[in-house]
Amino acid sequence: APAPYGGWQSFTVLAQEDALMVEWGDAEPHREATSPSATVRTLLVEGDALQRTAVKAMCAKRGHVVTAVSDAAEAMQALDARRFDLVLTSSNDGVGLVRKLRSIEGRRLCCAVMSSDDALEEASSEAGADLFVRKPLRVADI
């Protein structure tokens, strides 16, 4: 059976004042590419073009390599094409995407949902999101 988390046994998300980092456990085959000091490969899913540009810039400022898409269908295509450390998604579409990702056998990614709607925090958690990030975002939130 394939190992969860894209080949790793575990991961930890560290949300600190000025950083969001992913630490991988049992990452022997790809330790350099996924160590906490390495670049975080982030898939940003944001429907609003202006917000997508702003969040992408904030993530890049924190050292993330960002692939930005506008919806869940594009996100699934991107996830099939390459490997990511973090999926950062927004709103209701984001909750549905997290739910879909959690239902796929053998695919376990770190997922964060961003929204200004506090009601989505519980829905995000129930869908399996690892983090809920309140909008408006600041660079320190990324």
XYZ file of C-alpha atoms in Angstrom:
142
model
C 0.000 0.000 0.000
C 1.300 3.486 -0.780
C 2.437 5.563 2.168
C 0.172 8.480 3.086
C 1.250 12.086 2.569
C 2.666 11.538 -0.901
C 5.214 8.950 0.220
C 5.985 10.298 3.698
C 4.638 8.882 6.902
C 3.889 12.209 8.588
C 4.127 15.974 8.415
C 3.787 18.880 10.794
C 2.531 22.335 9.936
C 4.144 25.103 11.928
C 2.142 28.316 11.986
C 4.305 30.938 13.615
C 4.020 34.712 13.814
C 5.968 35.229 10.644
C 5.957 31.890 8.829
C 4.009 28.864 7.718
C 6.315 25.907 7.243
C 5.807 22.233 6.515
C 8.120 19.760 8.232
C 8.116 16.254 6.834
C 8.824 13.120 8.845
C 10.289 9.961 7.304
C 11.245 11.991 4.231
C 14.401 10.051 3.457
C 14.001 9.879 -0.363
C 13.417 13.625 -0.729
C 14.842 15.121 2.439
C 16.592 18.025 0.688
C 13.543 19.023 -1.348
C 11.171 19.058 1.603
C 13.240 20.074 4.612
C 11.866 23.049 6.584
C 14.624 25.259 5.225
C 13.796 24.296 1.630
C 11.252 26.062 -0.542
C 7.611 25.202 0.090
C 5.840 24.234 -3.124
C 2.415 25.810 -2.790
C -0.690 25.352 -4.901
C -2.819 28.473 -4.524
C -6.494 28.104 -5.457
C -8.215 31.495 -5.561
C -11.109 32.497 -7.815
C -10.595 36.246 -7.633
C -7.762 37.301 -9.959
C -6.717 40.298 -7.863
C -6.629 38.307 -4.634
C -4.834 35.452 -6.431
C -2.109 37.876 -7.531
C -1.797 39.410 -4.051
C -1.660 36.085 -2.196
C 0.785 34.664 -4.736
C 3.075 37.655 -4.142
C 2.804 37.253 -0.364
C 3.638 33.548 -0.598
C 6.579 34.250 -2.892
C 7.848 36.847 -0.409
C 7.890 34.075 2.230
C 9.964 31.873 -0.088
C 7.197 29.692 -1.503
C 7.254 28.539 -5.107
C 3.632 29.152 -6.084
C 1.449 27.684 -8.786
C -1.790 29.688 -8.874
C -5.075 28.417 -10.318
C -8.608 29.776 -10.205
C -10.765 26.772 -9.263
C -10.909 23.207 -7.959
C -10.878 21.634 -11.449
C -7.640 23.438 -12.328
C -6.252 22.499 -8.920
C -6.880 18.800 -9.542
C -5.103 19.076 -12.916
C -2.125 20.787 -11.277
C -2.022 18.151 -8.514
C -1.982 15.389 -11.122
C 0.871 17.108 -12.980
C 3.244 17.861 -10.091
C 3.906 17.504 -6.402
C 3.050 20.182 -3.830
C 3.763 20.595 -0.136
C 0.788 22.854 0.579
C -2.618 23.556 -0.938
C -3.819 27.053 0.009
C -7.407 27.536 -1.092
C -10.273 29.927 -0.492
C -13.957 29.880 0.412
C -16.608 27.259 -0.272
C -14.843 25.907 -3.332
C -11.828 25.402 -1.079
C -13.803 23.382 1.454
C -15.098 21.172 -1.356
C -11.588 20.756 -2.744
C -10.219 19.744 0.662
C -13.071 17.254 1.069
C -12.298 15.809 -2.376
C -8.556 15.562 -1.668
C -9.228 13.816 1.643
C -11.415 11.243 -0.140
C -8.677 10.187 -2.561
C -6.899 7.069 -1.336
C -3.183 7.612 -0.846
C -3.239 11.384 -1.384
C -2.636 13.379 1.785
C -1.489 16.981 1.431
C -1.251 19.817 3.881
C -4.370 21.907 3.166
C -5.209 25.407 4.377
C -8.483 27.233 3.695
C -8.543 31.047 3.597
C -11.725 33.019 4.146
C -13.173 36.093 5.800
C -16.266 34.032 6.693
C -15.850 32.707 10.236
C -18.599 30.133 9.586
C -16.270 28.384 7.152
C -13.751 27.608 9.882
C -15.857 24.737 11.224
C -16.736 23.520 7.721
C -13.034 23.580 6.817
C -12.129 21.550 9.863
C -14.895 19.034 9.172
C -13.691 18.700 5.572
C -10.207 17.850 6.838
C -8.316 21.135 6.418
C -5.142 21.376 8.473
C -5.423 25.155 8.882
C -7.958 27.943 8.574
C -6.488 31.345 7.708
C -8.627 34.456 8.114
C -8.741 37.049 5.362
C -7.602 39.724 4.923
C -4.182 38.107 4.855
C -0.939 39.707 5.883
C 2.500 38.513 4.795
C 2.975 37.256 8.358
C -0.088 34.986 7.903
C 1.534 33.065 5.059
